[in-house]
Short mmCIF file of C-alpha atoms in Angstrom, two decimals:
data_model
loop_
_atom_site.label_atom_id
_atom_site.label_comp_id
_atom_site.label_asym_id
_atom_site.label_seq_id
_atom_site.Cartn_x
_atom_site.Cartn_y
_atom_site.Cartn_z
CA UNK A 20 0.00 0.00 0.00
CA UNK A 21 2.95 2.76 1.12
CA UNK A 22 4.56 1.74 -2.27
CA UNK A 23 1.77 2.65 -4.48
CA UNK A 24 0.61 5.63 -2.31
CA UNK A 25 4.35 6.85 -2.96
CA UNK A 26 4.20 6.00 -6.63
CA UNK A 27 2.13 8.94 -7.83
CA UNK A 28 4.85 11.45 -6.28
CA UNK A 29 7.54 10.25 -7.77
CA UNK A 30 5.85 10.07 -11.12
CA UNK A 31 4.45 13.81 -10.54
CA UNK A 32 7.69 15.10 -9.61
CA UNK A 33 9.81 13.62 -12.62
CA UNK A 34 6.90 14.75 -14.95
CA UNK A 35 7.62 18.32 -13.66
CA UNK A 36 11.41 18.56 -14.83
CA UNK A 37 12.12 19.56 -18.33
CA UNK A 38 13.38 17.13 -20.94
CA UNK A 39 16.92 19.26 -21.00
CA UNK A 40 17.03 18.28 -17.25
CA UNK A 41 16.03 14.54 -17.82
CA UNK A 42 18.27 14.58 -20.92
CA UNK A 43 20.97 15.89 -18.49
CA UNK A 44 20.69 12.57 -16.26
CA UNK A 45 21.38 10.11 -19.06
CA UNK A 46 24.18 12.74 -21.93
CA UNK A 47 26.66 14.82 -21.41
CA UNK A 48 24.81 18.51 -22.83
CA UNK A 49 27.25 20.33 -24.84
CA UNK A 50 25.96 23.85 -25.94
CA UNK A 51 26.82 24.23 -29.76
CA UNK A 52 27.13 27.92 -30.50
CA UNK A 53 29.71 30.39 -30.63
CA UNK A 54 27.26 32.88 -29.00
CA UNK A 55 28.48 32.58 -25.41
CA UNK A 56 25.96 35.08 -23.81
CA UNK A 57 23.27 33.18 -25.37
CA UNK A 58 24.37 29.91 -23.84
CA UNK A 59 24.94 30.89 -19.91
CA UNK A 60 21.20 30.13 -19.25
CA UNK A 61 21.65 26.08 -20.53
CA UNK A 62 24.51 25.88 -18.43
CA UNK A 63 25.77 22.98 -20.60
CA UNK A 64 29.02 21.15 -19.72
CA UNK A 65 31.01 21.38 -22.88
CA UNK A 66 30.80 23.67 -25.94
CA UNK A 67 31.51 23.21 -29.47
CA UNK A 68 32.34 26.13 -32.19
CA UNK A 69 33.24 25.71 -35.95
CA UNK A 70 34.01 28.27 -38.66
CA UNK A 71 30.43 28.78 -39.11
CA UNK A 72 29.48 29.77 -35.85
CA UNK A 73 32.29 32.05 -35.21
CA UNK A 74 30.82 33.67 -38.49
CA UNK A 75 27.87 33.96 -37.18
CA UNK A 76 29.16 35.23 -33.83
CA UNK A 77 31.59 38.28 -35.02
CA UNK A 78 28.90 39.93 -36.68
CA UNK A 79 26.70 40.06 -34.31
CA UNK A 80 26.98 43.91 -31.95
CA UNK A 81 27.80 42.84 -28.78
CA UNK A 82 31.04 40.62 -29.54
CA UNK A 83 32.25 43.62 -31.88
CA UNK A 84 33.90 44.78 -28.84
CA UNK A 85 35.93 41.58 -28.61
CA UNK A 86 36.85 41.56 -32.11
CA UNK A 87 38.08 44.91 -31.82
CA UNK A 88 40.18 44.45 -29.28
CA UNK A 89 41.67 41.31 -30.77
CA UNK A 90 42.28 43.45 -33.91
CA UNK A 91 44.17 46.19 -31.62
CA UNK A 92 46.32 43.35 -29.83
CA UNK A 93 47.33 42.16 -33.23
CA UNK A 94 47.97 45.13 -35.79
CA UNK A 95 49.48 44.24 -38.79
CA UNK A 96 48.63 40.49 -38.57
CA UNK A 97 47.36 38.75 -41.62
CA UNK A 98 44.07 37.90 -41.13
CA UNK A 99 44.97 34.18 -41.90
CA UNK A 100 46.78 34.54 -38.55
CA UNK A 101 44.56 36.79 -37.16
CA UNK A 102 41.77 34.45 -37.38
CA UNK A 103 43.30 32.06 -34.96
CA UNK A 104 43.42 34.84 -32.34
CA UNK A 105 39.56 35.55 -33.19
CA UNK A 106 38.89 31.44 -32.09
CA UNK A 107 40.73 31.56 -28.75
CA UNK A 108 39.17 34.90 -28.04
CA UNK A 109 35.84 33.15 -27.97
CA UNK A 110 37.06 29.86 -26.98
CA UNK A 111 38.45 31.89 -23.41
CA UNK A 112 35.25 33.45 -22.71
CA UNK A 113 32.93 29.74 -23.19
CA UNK A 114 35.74 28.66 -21.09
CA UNK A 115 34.60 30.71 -18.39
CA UNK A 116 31.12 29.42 -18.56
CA UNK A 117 31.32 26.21 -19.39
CA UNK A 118 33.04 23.74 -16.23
CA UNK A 119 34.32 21.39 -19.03
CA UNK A 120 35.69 21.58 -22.38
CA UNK A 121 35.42 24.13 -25.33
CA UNK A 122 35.98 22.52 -29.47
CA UNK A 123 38.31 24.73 -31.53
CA UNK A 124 38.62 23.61 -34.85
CA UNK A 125 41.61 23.95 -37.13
CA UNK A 126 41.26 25.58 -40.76
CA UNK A 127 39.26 23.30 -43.01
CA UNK A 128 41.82 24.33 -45.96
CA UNK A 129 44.36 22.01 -44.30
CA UNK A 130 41.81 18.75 -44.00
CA UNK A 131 44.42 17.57 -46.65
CA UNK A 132 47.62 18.26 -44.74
CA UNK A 133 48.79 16.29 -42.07
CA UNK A 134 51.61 18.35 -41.23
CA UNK A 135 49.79 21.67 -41.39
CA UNK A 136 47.47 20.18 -39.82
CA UNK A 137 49.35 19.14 -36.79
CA UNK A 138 51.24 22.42 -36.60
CA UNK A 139 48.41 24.68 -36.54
CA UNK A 140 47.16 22.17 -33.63
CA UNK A 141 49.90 23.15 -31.48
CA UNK A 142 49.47 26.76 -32.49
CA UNK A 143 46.30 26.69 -31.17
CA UNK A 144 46.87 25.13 -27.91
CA UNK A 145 50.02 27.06 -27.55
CA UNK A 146 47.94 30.12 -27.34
CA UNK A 147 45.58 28.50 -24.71
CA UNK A 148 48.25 27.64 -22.40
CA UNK A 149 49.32 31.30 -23.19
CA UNK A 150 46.56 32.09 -20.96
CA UNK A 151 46.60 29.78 -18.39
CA UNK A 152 44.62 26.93 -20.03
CA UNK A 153 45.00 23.34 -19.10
CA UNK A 154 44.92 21.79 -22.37
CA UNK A 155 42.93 18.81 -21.47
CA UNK A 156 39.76 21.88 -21.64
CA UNK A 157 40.43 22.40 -24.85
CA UNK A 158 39.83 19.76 -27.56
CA UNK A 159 41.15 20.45 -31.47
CA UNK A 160 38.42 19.76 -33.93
CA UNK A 161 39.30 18.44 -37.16
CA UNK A 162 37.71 17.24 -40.32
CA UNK A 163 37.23 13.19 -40.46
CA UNK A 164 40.08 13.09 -43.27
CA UNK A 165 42.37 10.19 -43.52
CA UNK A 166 44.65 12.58 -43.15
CA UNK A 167 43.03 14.05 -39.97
CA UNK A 168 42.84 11.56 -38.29
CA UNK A 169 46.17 10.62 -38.88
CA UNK A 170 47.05 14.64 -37.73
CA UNK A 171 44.91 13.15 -34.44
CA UNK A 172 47.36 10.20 -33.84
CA UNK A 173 50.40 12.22 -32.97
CA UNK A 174 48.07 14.70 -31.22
CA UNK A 175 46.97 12.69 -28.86
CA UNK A 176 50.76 10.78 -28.34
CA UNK A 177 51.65 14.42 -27.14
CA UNK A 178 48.54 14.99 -25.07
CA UNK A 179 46.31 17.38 -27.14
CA UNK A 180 43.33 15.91 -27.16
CA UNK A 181 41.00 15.76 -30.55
CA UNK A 182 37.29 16.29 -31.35
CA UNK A 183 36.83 14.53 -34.95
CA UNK A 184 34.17 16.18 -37.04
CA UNK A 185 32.54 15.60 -40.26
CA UNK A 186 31.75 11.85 -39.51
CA UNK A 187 29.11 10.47 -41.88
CA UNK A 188 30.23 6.65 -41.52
CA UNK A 189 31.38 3.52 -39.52
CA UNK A 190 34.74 3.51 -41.36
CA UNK A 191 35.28 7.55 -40.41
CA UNK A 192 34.53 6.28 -36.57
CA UNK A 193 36.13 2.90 -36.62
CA UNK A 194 39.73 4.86 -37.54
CA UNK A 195 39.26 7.44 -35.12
CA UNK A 196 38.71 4.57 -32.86
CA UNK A 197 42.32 3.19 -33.63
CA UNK A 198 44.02 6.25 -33.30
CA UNK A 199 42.60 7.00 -29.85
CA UNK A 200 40.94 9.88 -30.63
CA UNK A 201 39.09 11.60 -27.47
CA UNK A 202 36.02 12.78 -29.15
CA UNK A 203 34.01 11.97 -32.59
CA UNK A 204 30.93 14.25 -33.81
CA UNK A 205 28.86 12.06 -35.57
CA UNK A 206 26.43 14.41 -37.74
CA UNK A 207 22.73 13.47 -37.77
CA UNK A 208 21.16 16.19 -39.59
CA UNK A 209 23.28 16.22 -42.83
CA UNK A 210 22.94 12.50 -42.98
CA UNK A 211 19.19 13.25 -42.85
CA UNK A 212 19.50 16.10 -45.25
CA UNK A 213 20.95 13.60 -47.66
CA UNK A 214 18.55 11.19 -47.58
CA UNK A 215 15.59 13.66 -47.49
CA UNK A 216 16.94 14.74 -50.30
CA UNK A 217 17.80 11.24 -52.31
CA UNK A 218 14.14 9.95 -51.53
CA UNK A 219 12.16 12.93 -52.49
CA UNK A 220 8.19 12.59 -52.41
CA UNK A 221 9.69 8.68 -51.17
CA UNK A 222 10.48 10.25 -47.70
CA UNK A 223 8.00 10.53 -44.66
CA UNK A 224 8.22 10.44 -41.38
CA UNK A 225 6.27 7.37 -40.23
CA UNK A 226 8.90 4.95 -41.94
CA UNK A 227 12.09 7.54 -41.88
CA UNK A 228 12.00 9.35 -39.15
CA UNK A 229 11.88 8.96 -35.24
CA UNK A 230 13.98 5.90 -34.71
CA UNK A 231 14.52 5.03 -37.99
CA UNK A 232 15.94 8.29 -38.80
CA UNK A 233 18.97 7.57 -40.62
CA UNK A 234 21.04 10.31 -39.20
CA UNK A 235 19.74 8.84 -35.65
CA UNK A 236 20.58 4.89 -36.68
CA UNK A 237 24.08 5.77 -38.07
CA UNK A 238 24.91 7.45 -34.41
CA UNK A 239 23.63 4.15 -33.15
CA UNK A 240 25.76 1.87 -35.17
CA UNK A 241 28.32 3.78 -34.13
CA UNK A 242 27.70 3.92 -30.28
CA UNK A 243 27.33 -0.17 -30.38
CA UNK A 244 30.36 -0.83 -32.40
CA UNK A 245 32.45 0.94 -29.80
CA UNK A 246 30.90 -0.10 -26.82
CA UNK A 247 31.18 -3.86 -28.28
CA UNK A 248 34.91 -3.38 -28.91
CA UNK A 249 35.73 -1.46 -26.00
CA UNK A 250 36.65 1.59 -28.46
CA UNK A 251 37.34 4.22 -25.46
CA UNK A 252 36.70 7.50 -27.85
CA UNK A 253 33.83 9.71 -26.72
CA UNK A 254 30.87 9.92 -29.47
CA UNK A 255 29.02 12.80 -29.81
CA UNK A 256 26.28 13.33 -31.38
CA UNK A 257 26.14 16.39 -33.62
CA UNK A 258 24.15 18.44 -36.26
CA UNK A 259 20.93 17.85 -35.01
CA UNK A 260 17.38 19.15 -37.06
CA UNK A 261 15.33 18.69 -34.48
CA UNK A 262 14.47 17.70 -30.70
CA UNK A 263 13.28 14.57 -31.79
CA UNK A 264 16.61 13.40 -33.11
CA UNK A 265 18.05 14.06 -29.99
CA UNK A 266 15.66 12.57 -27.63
CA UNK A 267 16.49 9.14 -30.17
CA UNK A 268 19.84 9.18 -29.13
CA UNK A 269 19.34 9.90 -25.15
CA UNK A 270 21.89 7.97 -23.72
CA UNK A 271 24.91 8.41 -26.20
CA UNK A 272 28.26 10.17 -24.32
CA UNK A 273 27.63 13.42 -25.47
CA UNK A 274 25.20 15.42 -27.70
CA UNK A 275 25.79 19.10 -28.65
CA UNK A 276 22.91 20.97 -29.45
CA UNK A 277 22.23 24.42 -30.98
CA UNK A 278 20.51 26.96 -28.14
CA UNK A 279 17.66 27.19 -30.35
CA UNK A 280 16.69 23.29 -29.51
CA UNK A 281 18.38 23.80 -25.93
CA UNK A 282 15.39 26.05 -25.32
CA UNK A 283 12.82 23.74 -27.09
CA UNK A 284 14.18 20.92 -24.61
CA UNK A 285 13.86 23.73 -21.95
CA UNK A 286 10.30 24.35 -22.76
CA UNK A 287 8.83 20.79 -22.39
CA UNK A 288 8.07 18.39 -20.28
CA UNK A 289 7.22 15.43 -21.83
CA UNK A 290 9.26 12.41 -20.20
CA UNK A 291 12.58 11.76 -21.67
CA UNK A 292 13.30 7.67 -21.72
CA UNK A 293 17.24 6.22 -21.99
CA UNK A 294 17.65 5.03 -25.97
CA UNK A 295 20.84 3.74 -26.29
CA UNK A 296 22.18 1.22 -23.83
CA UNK A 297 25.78 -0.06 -23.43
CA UNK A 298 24.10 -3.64 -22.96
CA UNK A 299 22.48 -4.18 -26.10
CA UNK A 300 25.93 -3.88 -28.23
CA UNK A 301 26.34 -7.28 -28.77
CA UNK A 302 22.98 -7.83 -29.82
CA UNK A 303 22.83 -5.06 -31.75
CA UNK A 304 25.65 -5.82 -34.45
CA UNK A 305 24.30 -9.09 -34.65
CA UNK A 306 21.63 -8.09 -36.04
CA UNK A 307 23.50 -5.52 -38.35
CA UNK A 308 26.11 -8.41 -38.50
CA UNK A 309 28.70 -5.90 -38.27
CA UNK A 310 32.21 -7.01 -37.61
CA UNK A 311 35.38 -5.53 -36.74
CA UNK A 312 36.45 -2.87 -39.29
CA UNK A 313 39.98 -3.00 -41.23
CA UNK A 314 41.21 0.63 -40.77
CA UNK A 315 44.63 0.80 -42.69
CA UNK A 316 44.31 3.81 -45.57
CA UNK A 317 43.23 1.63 -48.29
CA UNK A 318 40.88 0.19 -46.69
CA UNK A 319 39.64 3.77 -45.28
CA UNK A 320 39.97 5.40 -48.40
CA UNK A 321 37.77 2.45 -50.30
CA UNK A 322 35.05 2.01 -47.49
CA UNK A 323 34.44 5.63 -47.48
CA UNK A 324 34.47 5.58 -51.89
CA UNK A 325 31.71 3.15 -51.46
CA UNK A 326 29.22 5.35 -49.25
CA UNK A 327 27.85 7.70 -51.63
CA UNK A 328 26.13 10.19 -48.86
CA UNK A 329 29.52 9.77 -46.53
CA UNK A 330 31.99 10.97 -49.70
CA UNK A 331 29.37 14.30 -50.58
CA UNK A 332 28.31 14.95 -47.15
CA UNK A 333 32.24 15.36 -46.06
CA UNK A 334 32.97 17.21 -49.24
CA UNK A 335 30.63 19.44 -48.97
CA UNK A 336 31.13 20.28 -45.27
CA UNK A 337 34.66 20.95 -45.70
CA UNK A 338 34.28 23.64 -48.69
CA UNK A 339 31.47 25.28 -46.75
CA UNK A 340 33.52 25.46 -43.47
CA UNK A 341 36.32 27.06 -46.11
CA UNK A 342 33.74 29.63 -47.61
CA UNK A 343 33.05 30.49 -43.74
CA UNK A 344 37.05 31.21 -42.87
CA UNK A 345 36.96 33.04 -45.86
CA UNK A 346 34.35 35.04 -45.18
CA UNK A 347 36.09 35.58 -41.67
CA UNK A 348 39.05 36.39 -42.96
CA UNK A 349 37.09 39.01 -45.29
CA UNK A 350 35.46 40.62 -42.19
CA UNK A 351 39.03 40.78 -40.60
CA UNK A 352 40.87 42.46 -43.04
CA UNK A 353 38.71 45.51 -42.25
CA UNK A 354 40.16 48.30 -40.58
CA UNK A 355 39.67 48.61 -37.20
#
């Protein structure tokens, strides 16, 4: 009788948090914006930026003062260089938000170059620890490239620690895996874009979306293939299109989400129920049959030649994250 009497409660009071609180209990919340006013009242534990967002973020009135001030630390410097500074300007101020870790992503243009690659890495984190930053808060974003996540391999040896973006594919995560990456960021909502886009009138939601989603399945594949083979690299998930998506993947290691669905998650109530379970990872590849990936380059290089959506969706992110430093190199190159 006391247990039942007690049962309503319980239920009542868990009914009254939001889903962004209930999320909170079963992901690591990672606020994906450079706009760090906008994300104090999330309070997420991590935050991720990209070219895009930093785009988005200089032109906006109230970090002119920032820029400015980078500009006047800095005269003379190429905005190439100068753009660097720009990152780690708004990198320091997440930091002091955010308890955790802040994303800082190295120039698209050298997704090719290993050895650019891993000495603009060091730049970058040089110029943290300039300011009294432990590295370990800072993790180096860089595009799921063979020859990134090579870069990532002798990163990591020397303690810098690496969030790999632009994943669209096992074979992306499964080499990531071998290098010991620390992060991967999976992207659902190009992987849906993709496939909205492939099926046409073909798509609707009953059969493609919700759990079957295939931005949302290819996270899970993903999340089972490293729990099954102990794979210690963080996943996660990224790009998201909607609240939906994310509640689909409750239960990965981390999902970063735009403040627009932060507040959407904020807003509701609706219970929030744990989707992906370390347990089920066996069962789960069975099913797929999904078996240990090779990960040397040819193998890489051919696995990723024969997904269609993986190849354009990584092509196309790294030119647009290019037209984006370009465009904040433009902006920079202004006088001050």
């Amino acid at each position: 009788m006391n247990t039942s009497a007690t049962q309503p409660r319980q239920s009542s009071q868990s009914s009254q948090l939001s889903q962004l609180s209930q999320l909170r209990k079963l992901t690591t919340v990672v606020a994906d914006t450079g706009d760090f006013e906008r994300m104090q009242e999330f309070q997420p534990q991590d935050a991720t930026t990209n070219p895009s967002l930093i785009l988005k973020a200089v032109q906006q009135p109230n970090y002119q003062a920032l820029v400015q001030e980078v500009k006047a630390a800095h005269p003379g410097l190429k905005p190439v260089d100068l753009a660097d500074y720009i990152l780690v300007a708004f990198g320091l101020e997440i930091l002091k938000i955010i308890p955790g870790r802040v994303s800082t992503e190295v120039d698209a243009r050298l997704s090719f170059d290993t050895s650019a690659t891993i000495h603009k890495a060091k730049h970058l984190i040089a110029l943290y620890e300039s300011h009294g930053i432990d590295r370990k808060r800072v993790l180096i974003k860089l595009a799921g490239t063979w020859e990134g996540i090579q870069a990532a391999k002798t990163l990591e040896a020397e303690g810098i620690h690496c969030n790999m973006t632009l994943l669209f594919s096992l074979v992306q995560a499964a080499a990531c895996g071998a290098v010991n990456a620390k992060l991967i960021s999976p992207f659902v909502g190009r992987i849906t874009d993709w496939y909205k886009a492939k099926l046409g009138s073909g798509w609707n939601d009953i059969d493609h979306g919700g759990a079957n989603d295939p931005g949302v399945t290819s996270v899970k594949r993903i999340f089972y293939y490293y729990k099954h083979f102990g794979i210690q690299t963080e996943i996660m998930g990224a790009s998201f299109r909607s609240a939906n998506q994310i509640l689909e993947l409750a239960g990965c290691d981390l999902l970063t989400i735009s403040p627009e669905l932060l507040a959407e998650l904020q807003a509701n109530t609706n219970p929030v129920s744990k989707k992906l379970d370390i347990g089920h990872s066996s069962a789960a590849l069975a099913v797929e049959h999904i078996e240990q990936l090779k990960v040397n380059e040819s193998h890489f290089r051919f696995q990723l030649n024969q997904d269609a959506m993986a190849t354009e969706k990584l092509a196309e992110g790294i030119r647009n994250f290019c037209i984006d430093t370009d465009k904040l190199e433009a902006l920079l190159s202004t006088s001050v």
